[in-house]
Short mmCIF file of C-alpha atoms in Angstrom, two decimals:
data_model
loop_
_atom_site.label_atom_id
_atom_site.label_comp_id
_atom_site.label_asym_id
_atom_site.label_seq_id
_atom_site.Cartn_x
_atom_site.Cartn_y
_atom_site.Cartn_z
CA MET A 1 -34.41 -16.97 -24.63
CA LEU A 2 -33.61 -18.82 -27.61
CA ILE A 3 -30.15 -20.26 -27.31
CA VAL A 4 -28.58 -21.63 -30.73
CA LEU A 5 -25.24 -24.38 -30.56
CA THR A 6 -23.90 -24.96 -33.97
CA SER A 7 -20.74 -26.09 -35.24
CA VAL A 8 -18.80 -24.87 -39.12
CA LYS A 9 -16.35 -28.03 -39.16
CA GLY A 10 -17.04 -31.74 -37.94
CA SER A 11 -19.01 -32.72 -35.42
CA PRO A 12 -17.85 -31.91 -32.65
CA GLY A 13 -20.52 -32.75 -30.14
CA VAL A 14 -23.49 -30.44 -30.77
CA THR A 15 -26.08 -32.39 -29.96
CA THR A 16 -24.54 -34.32 -27.06
CA PHE A 17 -23.89 -30.51 -25.40
CA THR A 18 -27.14 -29.10 -26.54
CA VAL A 19 -28.85 -32.04 -24.40
CA ALA A 20 -26.52 -31.48 -21.55
CA LEU A 21 -27.09 -27.97 -21.24
CA ALA A 22 -30.65 -27.97 -21.32
CA ALA A 23 -30.71 -30.66 -18.83
CA ASN A 24 -28.73 -28.53 -16.59
CA TRP A 25 -30.40 -25.48 -17.24
CA PRO A 26 -31.13 -22.86 -13.91
CA ALA A 27 -35.10 -23.57 -13.25
CA THR A 28 -36.98 -22.31 -15.54
CA ILE A 29 -40.79 -22.12 -16.14
CA ARG A 30 -40.19 -24.77 -19.35
CA ARG A 31 -37.61 -25.28 -21.22
CA VAL A 32 -37.28 -27.18 -24.49
CA VAL A 33 -34.53 -28.84 -26.93
CA VAL A 34 -35.39 -28.52 -30.72
CA GLU A 35 -33.42 -30.60 -33.33
CA CYS A 36 -32.71 -27.71 -36.54
CA ASP A 37 -29.94 -29.46 -37.58
CA PRO A 38 -30.50 -29.32 -41.62
CA ALA A 39 -28.54 -32.79 -42.21
CA GLY A 40 -30.74 -34.49 -39.97
CA GLY A 41 -31.62 -35.29 -36.29
CA ASP A 42 -30.35 -38.14 -34.02
CA LEU A 43 -32.03 -37.96 -30.71
CA GLY A 44 -34.84 -40.04 -32.10
CA GLN A 45 -32.41 -42.87 -32.80
CA ARG A 46 -29.97 -42.32 -29.69
CA PHE A 47 -33.43 -42.26 -27.35
CA GLY A 48 -35.78 -44.44 -29.21
CA LEU A 49 -38.47 -42.05 -30.02
CA ALA A 50 -41.32 -42.00 -32.13
CA ARG A 51 -41.10 -40.28 -35.55
CA SER A 52 -43.82 -38.18 -34.63
CA PRO A 53 -44.72 -35.79 -32.93
CA GLY A 54 -41.50 -33.53 -34.11
CA LEU A 55 -39.99 -30.98 -35.77
CA LEU A 56 -42.34 -32.34 -38.79
CA SER A 57 -45.35 -32.34 -37.26
CA LEU A 58 -44.53 -29.24 -35.38
CA ALA A 59 -43.63 -27.66 -39.12
CA ALA A 60 -47.24 -28.84 -40.41
CA ALA A 61 -49.18 -27.23 -37.82
CA ALA A 62 -47.15 -24.09 -38.41
CA ARG A 63 -48.58 -23.99 -41.77
CA GLN A 64 -52.11 -23.48 -39.79
CA PRO A 65 -53.11 -21.01 -37.29
CA ILE A 66 -50.74 -21.03 -34.70
CA GLU A 67 -51.67 -22.40 -31.41
CA ALA A 68 -50.79 -20.92 -28.16
CA ASN A 69 -48.81 -24.62 -27.12
CA ALA A 70 -47.30 -25.17 -30.85
CA VAL A 71 -43.92 -25.94 -29.49
CA TRP A 72 -45.00 -28.00 -26.73
CA ASN A 73 -47.68 -30.04 -28.36
CA HIS A 74 -45.12 -31.49 -30.96
CA THR A 75 -42.79 -32.56 -27.51
CA GLN A 76 -41.66 -35.68 -26.69
CA LEU A 77 -40.15 -36.78 -23.14
CA LEU A 78 -36.06 -38.06 -22.71
CA ALA A 79 -35.88 -40.52 -19.55
CA ASP A 80 -35.14 -38.13 -17.09
CA GLY A 81 -37.90 -35.58 -18.18
CA LEU A 82 -36.77 -33.47 -20.70
CA PRO A 83 -39.03 -32.17 -23.21
CA VAL A 84 -37.67 -32.44 -27.19
CA VAL A 85 -38.73 -31.72 -30.73
CA PRO A 86 -36.53 -34.60 -32.80
CA GLY A 87 -35.89 -33.82 -36.12
CA PRO A 88 -36.67 -36.18 -39.02
CA ALA A 89 -33.91 -38.81 -39.90
CA GLY A 90 -33.64 -37.64 -43.56
CA GLY A 91 -31.82 -33.88 -44.46
CA PRO A 92 -34.02 -33.24 -47.37
CA GLN A 93 -37.17 -33.50 -44.85
CA ALA A 94 -35.30 -31.54 -41.86
CA ARG A 95 -34.64 -28.48 -44.15
CA ALA A 96 -37.97 -28.42 -45.53
CA ALA A 97 -39.17 -28.26 -41.84
CA LEU A 98 -36.45 -25.77 -41.41
CA GLY A 99 -38.03 -23.64 -44.46
CA THR A 100 -41.11 -23.09 -42.52
CA LEU A 101 -39.88 -22.88 -38.58
CA ALA A 102 -36.55 -21.13 -38.62
CA PRO A 103 -37.68 -17.75 -40.12
CA ALA A 104 -39.47 -15.24 -37.12
CA GLY A 105 -42.55 -15.46 -36.23
CA SER A 106 -42.68 -19.59 -36.26
CA PRO A 107 -43.81 -21.26 -33.51
CA LEU A 108 -40.25 -21.76 -32.90
CA HIS A 109 -39.59 -18.16 -31.75
CA ARG A 110 -43.19 -17.08 -30.25
CA ALA A 111 -42.18 -20.36 -27.75
CA ALA A 112 -38.52 -18.26 -27.13
CA ARG A 113 -40.27 -15.32 -26.11
CA GLU A 114 -42.66 -16.43 -23.57
CA PRO A 115 -41.34 -15.37 -19.82
CA GLY A 116 -39.73 -18.23 -18.22
CA VAL A 117 -38.74 -20.28 -21.50
CA VAL A 118 -35.88 -21.42 -22.89
CA VAL A 119 -35.36 -22.87 -26.38
CA PHE A 120 -32.44 -24.83 -27.22
CA ALA A 121 -32.44 -25.09 -30.59
CA ASP A 122 -29.34 -27.64 -32.07
CA CYS A 123 -28.52 -26.62 -35.32
CA GLY A 124 -26.10 -28.72 -36.35
CA ARG A 125 -23.15 -27.83 -38.51
CA LEU A 126 -24.35 -24.22 -40.05
CA ASP A 127 -22.83 -24.58 -43.45
CA PRO A 128 -23.05 -21.17 -45.87
CA GLY A 129 -26.72 -21.00 -46.70
CA SER A 130 -27.93 -23.27 -43.89
CA PRO A 131 -32.00 -22.68 -43.53
CA ALA A 132 -31.16 -22.52 -39.79
CA GLU A 133 -29.11 -19.41 -40.69
CA PRO A 134 -32.45 -17.46 -39.69
CA MET A 135 -32.24 -19.30 -35.93
CA ILE A 136 -28.84 -17.15 -35.10
CA ARG A 137 -30.15 -13.64 -36.39
CA GLN A 138 -33.06 -14.03 -33.76
CA ALA A 139 -31.16 -15.90 -31.20
CA ASP A 140 -30.67 -14.23 -27.86
CA ALA A 141 -26.94 -16.36 -27.30
CA LEU A 142 -25.22 -18.13 -30.52
CA LEU A 143 -22.49 -21.08 -28.82
CA LEU A 144 -19.96 -21.88 -31.66
CA ILE A 145 -18.93 -25.52 -31.00
CA SER A 146 -15.25 -26.37 -32.50
CA GLY A 147 -12.28 -28.84 -32.62
CA THR A 148 -9.10 -27.40 -31.98
CA HIS A 149 -7.14 -28.91 -35.31
CA SER A 150 -5.89 -26.92 -37.70
CA ASP A 151 -8.80 -27.81 -40.32
CA GLU A 152 -11.42 -26.65 -37.95
CA LEU A 153 -9.62 -23.75 -36.50
CA ALA A 154 -9.07 -22.60 -40.25
CA HIS A 155 -13.44 -23.31 -40.95
CA LEU A 156 -14.07 -21.49 -37.43
CA ALA A 157 -12.16 -18.38 -38.44
CA ALA A 158 -13.40 -18.13 -41.52
CA ARG A 159 -16.59 -17.51 -40.57
CA LEU A 160 -15.97 -15.89 -37.02
CA HIS A 161 -16.45 -12.62 -37.95
CA GLU A 162 -20.07 -13.05 -39.45
CA LEU A 163 -21.15 -15.65 -37.17
CA GLY A 164 -20.22 -13.05 -34.11
CA ARG A 165 -21.93 -9.92 -35.76
CA VAL A 166 -25.05 -11.96 -36.26
CA ALA A 167 -26.34 -12.95 -33.05
CA ALA A 168 -26.60 -10.82 -30.30
CA ARG A 169 -24.11 -12.93 -27.97
CA SER A 170 -21.90 -14.91 -29.05
CA PHE A 171 -19.36 -17.54 -27.25
CA LEU A 172 -16.60 -19.57 -28.39
CA VAL A 173 -16.73 -23.89 -26.93
CA LEU A 174 -14.04 -25.48 -27.71
CA ALA A 175 -13.85 -29.63 -27.75
CA GLY A 176 -11.69 -32.29 -28.34
CA GLN A 177 -7.76 -32.55 -28.85
CA GLY A 178 -5.72 -30.60 -31.17
CA HIS A 179 -4.29 -27.53 -29.96
CA PRO A 180 -4.29 -26.23 -26.26
CA THR A 181 -7.28 -23.80 -25.00
CA LYS A 182 -4.60 -20.47 -24.25
CA GLU A 183 -2.96 -21.14 -28.03
CA VAL A 184 -6.13 -20.69 -29.81
CA GLU A 185 -6.94 -18.09 -27.36
CA GLN A 186 -3.76 -16.08 -28.34
CA GLU A 187 -3.41 -16.79 -31.94
CA LEU A 188 -7.48 -15.30 -32.69
CA GLY A 189 -7.74 -13.20 -29.93
CA ILE A 190 -10.81 -15.06 -28.85
CA PRO A 191 -11.37 -15.75 -25.18
CA VAL A 192 -13.06 -19.07 -24.94
CA MET A 193 -15.67 -19.75 -22.99
CA ALA A 194 -15.45 -23.00 -21.87
CA ARG A 195 -13.86 -26.59 -23.19
CA ILE A 196 -15.91 -29.77 -23.35
CA PRO A 197 -13.67 -32.18 -22.01
CA TYR A 198 -13.38 -36.01 -23.09
CA ASP A 199 -16.23 -37.88 -20.48
CA PRO A 200 -17.12 -40.93 -22.31
CA THR A 201 -18.92 -41.96 -19.22
CA ALA A 202 -21.19 -38.92 -19.33
CA ALA A 203 -21.76 -38.05 -22.78
CA THR A 204 -22.98 -42.20 -23.02
CA SER A 205 -26.31 -41.11 -20.50
CA LEU A 206 -26.52 -38.20 -22.77
CA THR A 207 -27.20 -40.52 -26.12
CA GLY A 208 -29.60 -42.81 -24.69
CA HIS A 209 -27.74 -45.14 -22.68
CA VAL A 210 -28.97 -45.48 -19.01
CA ILE A 211 -25.72 -45.39 -16.60
CA PRO A 212 -25.56 -45.10 -13.28
CA GLY A 213 -25.99 -41.66 -11.86
CA ARG A 214 -22.53 -40.88 -10.23
CA ALA A 215 -20.89 -40.92 -13.81
CA ARG A 216 -23.63 -38.00 -15.02
CA LYS A 217 -21.24 -35.84 -12.69
CA GLY A 218 -18.21 -36.12 -14.98
CA GLY A 219 -16.22 -33.27 -16.62
CA LEU A 220 -18.92 -32.83 -19.33
CA VAL A 221 -21.79 -32.12 -17.28
CA ARG A 222 -19.76 -30.17 -15.31
CA THR A 223 -18.91 -27.92 -18.18
CA ALA A 224 -22.47 -27.92 -19.12
CA VAL A 225 -23.64 -26.72 -15.65
CA GLU A 226 -20.80 -23.57 -15.76
CA VAL A 227 -22.38 -22.38 -19.08
CA ALA A 228 -25.44 -22.61 -18.23
CA ARG A 229 -25.00 -20.36 -15.37
CA THR A 230 -23.20 -17.95 -17.07
CA LEU A 231 -25.59 -17.72 -20.02
CA ALA A 232 -28.57 -17.62 -17.28
CA ALA A 233 -26.98 -15.06 -16.06
CA GLY A 234 -26.61 -12.79 -18.57
CA GLY A 235 -22.88 -11.30 -18.20
CA ALA A 236 -21.45 -11.83 -21.70
CA SER A 237 -22.21 -9.51 -24.72
CA ILE A 238 -20.96 -9.67 -28.51
CA GLY A 239 -17.30 -8.25 -28.76
CA THR A 240 -16.93 -5.19 -31.44
CA PRO A 241 -14.34 -5.95 -33.96
CA GLY A 242 -10.67 -5.07 -33.18
CA PRO A 243 -7.18 -6.41 -33.37
CA ALA A 244 -6.68 -10.24 -32.94
CA VAL A 245 -3.73 -10.82 -30.35
CA GLY A 246 -2.09 -13.42 -31.88
CA GLN A 247 -0.68 -13.53 -35.73
CA HIS A 248 -1.83 -16.76 -37.11
CA VAL A 249 -3.56 -20.24 -36.11
CA PRO A 250 -1.33 -23.52 -37.61
CA GLY A 251 -2.90 -24.47 -40.41
CA VAL A 252 -4.24 -20.87 -41.12
CA PRO A 253 -3.33 -18.47 -43.38
CA PRO A 254 -2.94 -15.07 -41.67
CA GLN A 255 -5.15 -13.70 -44.05
CA ARG A 256 -8.17 -15.57 -42.64
CA VAL A 257 -7.57 -14.50 -39.05
CA PRO A 258 -10.30 -12.62 -39.09
CA ALA A 259 -9.45 -9.11 -36.31
CA TYR A 260 -12.45 -9.70 -34.26
CA GLY A 261 -12.82 -10.11 -30.52
CA VAL A 262 -15.50 -11.47 -27.88
CA ARG A 263 -15.73 -9.41 -24.72
CA ILE A 264 -17.19 -12.32 -21.92
CA ALA A 265 -17.48 -12.12 -18.43
CA PRO A 266 -14.43 -11.88 -16.07
CA ASP A 267 -15.19 -14.78 -14.27
CA LEU A 268 -15.39 -17.47 -17.06
CA HIS A 269 -12.41 -19.88 -16.85
CA GLU A 270 -11.65 -22.85 -18.58
CA VAL A 271 -13.61 -26.24 -17.80
CA GLY A 272 -12.79 -29.22 -18.53
CA LEU A 273 -9.77 -31.11 -19.90
CA PRO A 274 -8.46 -31.02 -23.72
CA GLY A 275 -8.30 -34.27 -25.02
CA GLU A 276 -9.92 -36.64 -27.28
CA GLU A 277 -13.27 -35.68 -28.88
CA VAL A 278 -16.47 -36.05 -27.60
CA SER A 279 -19.58 -37.76 -29.42
CA ARG A 280 -21.93 -36.12 -31.65
#
């Protein structure tokens, strides 16, 4: 299974939530976080990881006959034992590696098709023409993470229809301060899967700092658990084009709001508290 997490504007916490989601995924045989951010990775600096193995070494290996355990041979372990393939800090190197690893048939996609395996791809901010775009086309689930300021919603509205049609299943997750969740749902006509709360203590544990175990059970982690359970259960599907519920989003010209809807499982609900931004 391949789960892609991305944003279209700013840094609403994609990397942090990717780690939280993978760490709290229901029991599987294997799971791995792969940093596919074209701007460069953060996990190496956050967790004090070595430069190699990682995305660059995996890309180099992919140019040779593919090994049976190619992805797993290029992982490093976080403190809780979660395997990750860290991306290089430099954007040019990351984009070059993605040119090899993002297309269908690469070791990443082969690993995602193995029984009991879940690959979590942190694609950072997905700009038009991003080398990470092929990951979305192959994804089993796409999580669009967006802030809720007017400018962030404008970028989201402009690309939501496009991205939602490409992925097999698409979900909208909100984060940070700005417009209330219900307002975004009503004006865009799109149900929100969850809202990442302001939880600096839990975010700290997911950005390389060790804190007491109780602090890891805050709202951010609870949101990750809820989203993980829903995705693992397969209880959602991409929507079909339809009329938007509302007329506009503040700061978004009416003609830019896509006529697009997403059908999600009826038991999904907002999790967490709207408030400040979470760290990326």
